[in-house]
XYZ file of C-alpha atoms in Angstrom:
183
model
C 6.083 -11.863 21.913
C 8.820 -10.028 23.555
C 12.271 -9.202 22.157
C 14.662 -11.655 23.607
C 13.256 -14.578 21.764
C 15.550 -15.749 18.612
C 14.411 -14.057 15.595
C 13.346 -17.590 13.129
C 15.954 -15.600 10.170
C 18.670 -16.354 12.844
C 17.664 -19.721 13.185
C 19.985 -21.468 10.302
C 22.825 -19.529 12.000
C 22.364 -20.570 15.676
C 22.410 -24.485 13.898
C 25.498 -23.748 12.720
C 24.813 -25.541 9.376
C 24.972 -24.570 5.570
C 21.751 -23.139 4.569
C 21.009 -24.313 0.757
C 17.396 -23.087 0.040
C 15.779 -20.222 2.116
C 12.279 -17.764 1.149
C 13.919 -14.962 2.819
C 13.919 -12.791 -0.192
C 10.665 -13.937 -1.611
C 8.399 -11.848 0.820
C 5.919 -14.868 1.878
C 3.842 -12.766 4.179
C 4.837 -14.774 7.537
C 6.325 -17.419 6.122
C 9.954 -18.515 6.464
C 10.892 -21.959 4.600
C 14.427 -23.063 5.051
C 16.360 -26.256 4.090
C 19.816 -26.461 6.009
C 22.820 -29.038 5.492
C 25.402 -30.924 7.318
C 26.295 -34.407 8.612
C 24.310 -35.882 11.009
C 27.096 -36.368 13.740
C 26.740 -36.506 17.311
C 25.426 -32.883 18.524
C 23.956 -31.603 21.527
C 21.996 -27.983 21.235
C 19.470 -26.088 23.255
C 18.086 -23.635 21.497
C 16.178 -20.333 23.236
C 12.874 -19.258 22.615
C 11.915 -18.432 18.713
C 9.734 -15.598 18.089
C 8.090 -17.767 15.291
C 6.239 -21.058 15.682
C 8.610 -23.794 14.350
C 8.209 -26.536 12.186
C 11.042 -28.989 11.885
C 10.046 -32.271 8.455
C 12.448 -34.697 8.703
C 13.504 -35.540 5.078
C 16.321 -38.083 5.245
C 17.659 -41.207 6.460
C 16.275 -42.459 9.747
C 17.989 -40.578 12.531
C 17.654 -41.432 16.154
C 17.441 -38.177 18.173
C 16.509 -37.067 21.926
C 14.558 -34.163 22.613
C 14.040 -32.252 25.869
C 11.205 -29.654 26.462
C 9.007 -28.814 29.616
C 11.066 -31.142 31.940
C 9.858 -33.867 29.270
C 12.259 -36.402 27.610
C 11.297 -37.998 24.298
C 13.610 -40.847 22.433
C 12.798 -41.400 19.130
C 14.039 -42.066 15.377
C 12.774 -40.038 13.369
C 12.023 -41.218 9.434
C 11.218 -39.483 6.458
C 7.967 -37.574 6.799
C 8.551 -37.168 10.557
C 7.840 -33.620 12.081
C 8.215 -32.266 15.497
C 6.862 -28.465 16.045
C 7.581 -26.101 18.811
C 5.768 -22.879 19.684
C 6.591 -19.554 19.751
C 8.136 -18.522 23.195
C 9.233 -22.472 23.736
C 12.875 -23.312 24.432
C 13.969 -26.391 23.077
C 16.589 -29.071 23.473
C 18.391 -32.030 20.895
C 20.415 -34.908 21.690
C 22.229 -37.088 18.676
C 24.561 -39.018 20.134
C 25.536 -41.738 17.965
C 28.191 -40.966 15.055
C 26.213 -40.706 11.638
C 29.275 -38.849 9.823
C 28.845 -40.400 7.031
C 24.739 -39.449 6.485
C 23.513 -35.847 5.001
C 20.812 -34.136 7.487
C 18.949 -32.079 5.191
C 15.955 -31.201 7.424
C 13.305 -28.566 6.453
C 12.783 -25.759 8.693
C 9.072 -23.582 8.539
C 8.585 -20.799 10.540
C 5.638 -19.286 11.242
C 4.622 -15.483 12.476
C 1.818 -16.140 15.279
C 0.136 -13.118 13.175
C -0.635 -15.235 10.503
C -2.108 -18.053 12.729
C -4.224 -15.302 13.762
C -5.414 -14.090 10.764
C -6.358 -17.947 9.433
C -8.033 -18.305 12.947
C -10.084 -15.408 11.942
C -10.540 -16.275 8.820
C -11.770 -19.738 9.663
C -14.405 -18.456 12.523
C -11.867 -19.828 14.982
C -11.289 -18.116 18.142
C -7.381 -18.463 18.367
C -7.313 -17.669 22.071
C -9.043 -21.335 22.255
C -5.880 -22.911 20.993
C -3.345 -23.636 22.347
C -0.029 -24.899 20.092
C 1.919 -27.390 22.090
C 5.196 -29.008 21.336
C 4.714 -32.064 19.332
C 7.697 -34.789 18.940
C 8.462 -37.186 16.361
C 5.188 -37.734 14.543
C 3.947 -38.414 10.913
C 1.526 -36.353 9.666
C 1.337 -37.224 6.303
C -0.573 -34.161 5.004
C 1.580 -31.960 6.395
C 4.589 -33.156 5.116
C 3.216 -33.352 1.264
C 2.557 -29.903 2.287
C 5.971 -29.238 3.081
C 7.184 -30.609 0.584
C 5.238 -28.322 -2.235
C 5.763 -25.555 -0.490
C 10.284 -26.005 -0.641
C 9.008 -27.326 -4.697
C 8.007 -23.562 -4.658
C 10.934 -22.232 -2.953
C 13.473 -24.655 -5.019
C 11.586 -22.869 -8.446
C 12.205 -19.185 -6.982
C 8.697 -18.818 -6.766
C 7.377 -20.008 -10.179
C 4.008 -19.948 -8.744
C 3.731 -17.084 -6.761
C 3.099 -15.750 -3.905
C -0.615 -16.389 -3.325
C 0.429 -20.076 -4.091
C 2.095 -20.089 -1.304
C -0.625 -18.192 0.617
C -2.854 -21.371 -0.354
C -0.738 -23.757 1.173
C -0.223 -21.958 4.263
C -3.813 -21.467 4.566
C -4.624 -24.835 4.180
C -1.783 -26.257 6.556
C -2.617 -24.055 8.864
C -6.654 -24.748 8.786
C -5.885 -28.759 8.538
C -3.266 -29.440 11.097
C -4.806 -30.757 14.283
C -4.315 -27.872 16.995
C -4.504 -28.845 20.560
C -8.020 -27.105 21.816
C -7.498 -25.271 25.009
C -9.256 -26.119 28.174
């Protein structure tokens, strides 16, 4: 990846938002969980290329939200347990239009070094250059979300578990999540 892509520890800071929980400091080897805060009021924001693959888990009130990538338009609400992902080296684009002031958006962010989808490729006897991540909107993925959600568990304990606990459930997100195969 080249240079001009946003760095994923700049991320919370291009939102604009109060960041309440981050790993930055616990050394999760290409790993970056982050849980940001603010109202959900009408926003608009295109956001540039992230060096890091980018997980966005809905966690809060249903939200209605427009996205925008690859000339594509997707409406949607998105509930609790929702998840939309982008790529590394993907531009991206949000719509909220209607007023939701008086809601919290607490979303969780996870970031992930293409390294370490490498090295769980290899790890798994998968040939990574046979997969190809593509943006995913709105979905539920059930699994992946309870994943989520015991990995910021981990993060909200400063790491009572550890780091290899962590490890595990990046491992196993990473090996269970359906990747689009490449053609």
């Amino acid at each position: 990846m080249t240079s001009n892509f946003l760095n994923s520890l700049d991320l919370s800071q291009q939102w604009n938002k109060t960041l309440v929980f981050s790993s930055r400091q616990m050394n999760w080897n290409g790993v970056l969980v982050e849980q940001c805060q603010s109202p959900a009021s009408s926003f608009e924001m295109e956001l540039p290329a992230l060096s890091d693959h980018w997980l966005y888990l809905h966690t809060g009130q249903p939200a209605p939200l427009i996205q925008k990538r690859d000339n594509r338009l997707h409406e949607s609400i998105l509930y609790k347990g929702d998840n939309f992902f982008v790529p590394a080296g993907e531009p991206s684009y949000w719509c909220q239009a209607p007023d939701m002031s008086d809601v919290i958006c607490a979303p969780l962010h996870i970031c992930l070094k293409p390294e370490l989808i490498r090295q769980v490729a290899a790890a798994s006897d998968i040939d990574s250059k046979r997969f190809d991540l593509v943006h995913c909107f709105g979905q539920q993925d059930m699994q992946l979300h309870q994943i989520g959600m015991l990995m910021f568990a981990e993060l909200r304990s400063g790491g009572l578990m550890g780091q290899l606990y962590v490890e595990s459930l990046t491992n196993y997100e990473l090996r269970t999540t359906n990747w689009s195969e490449a053609t």
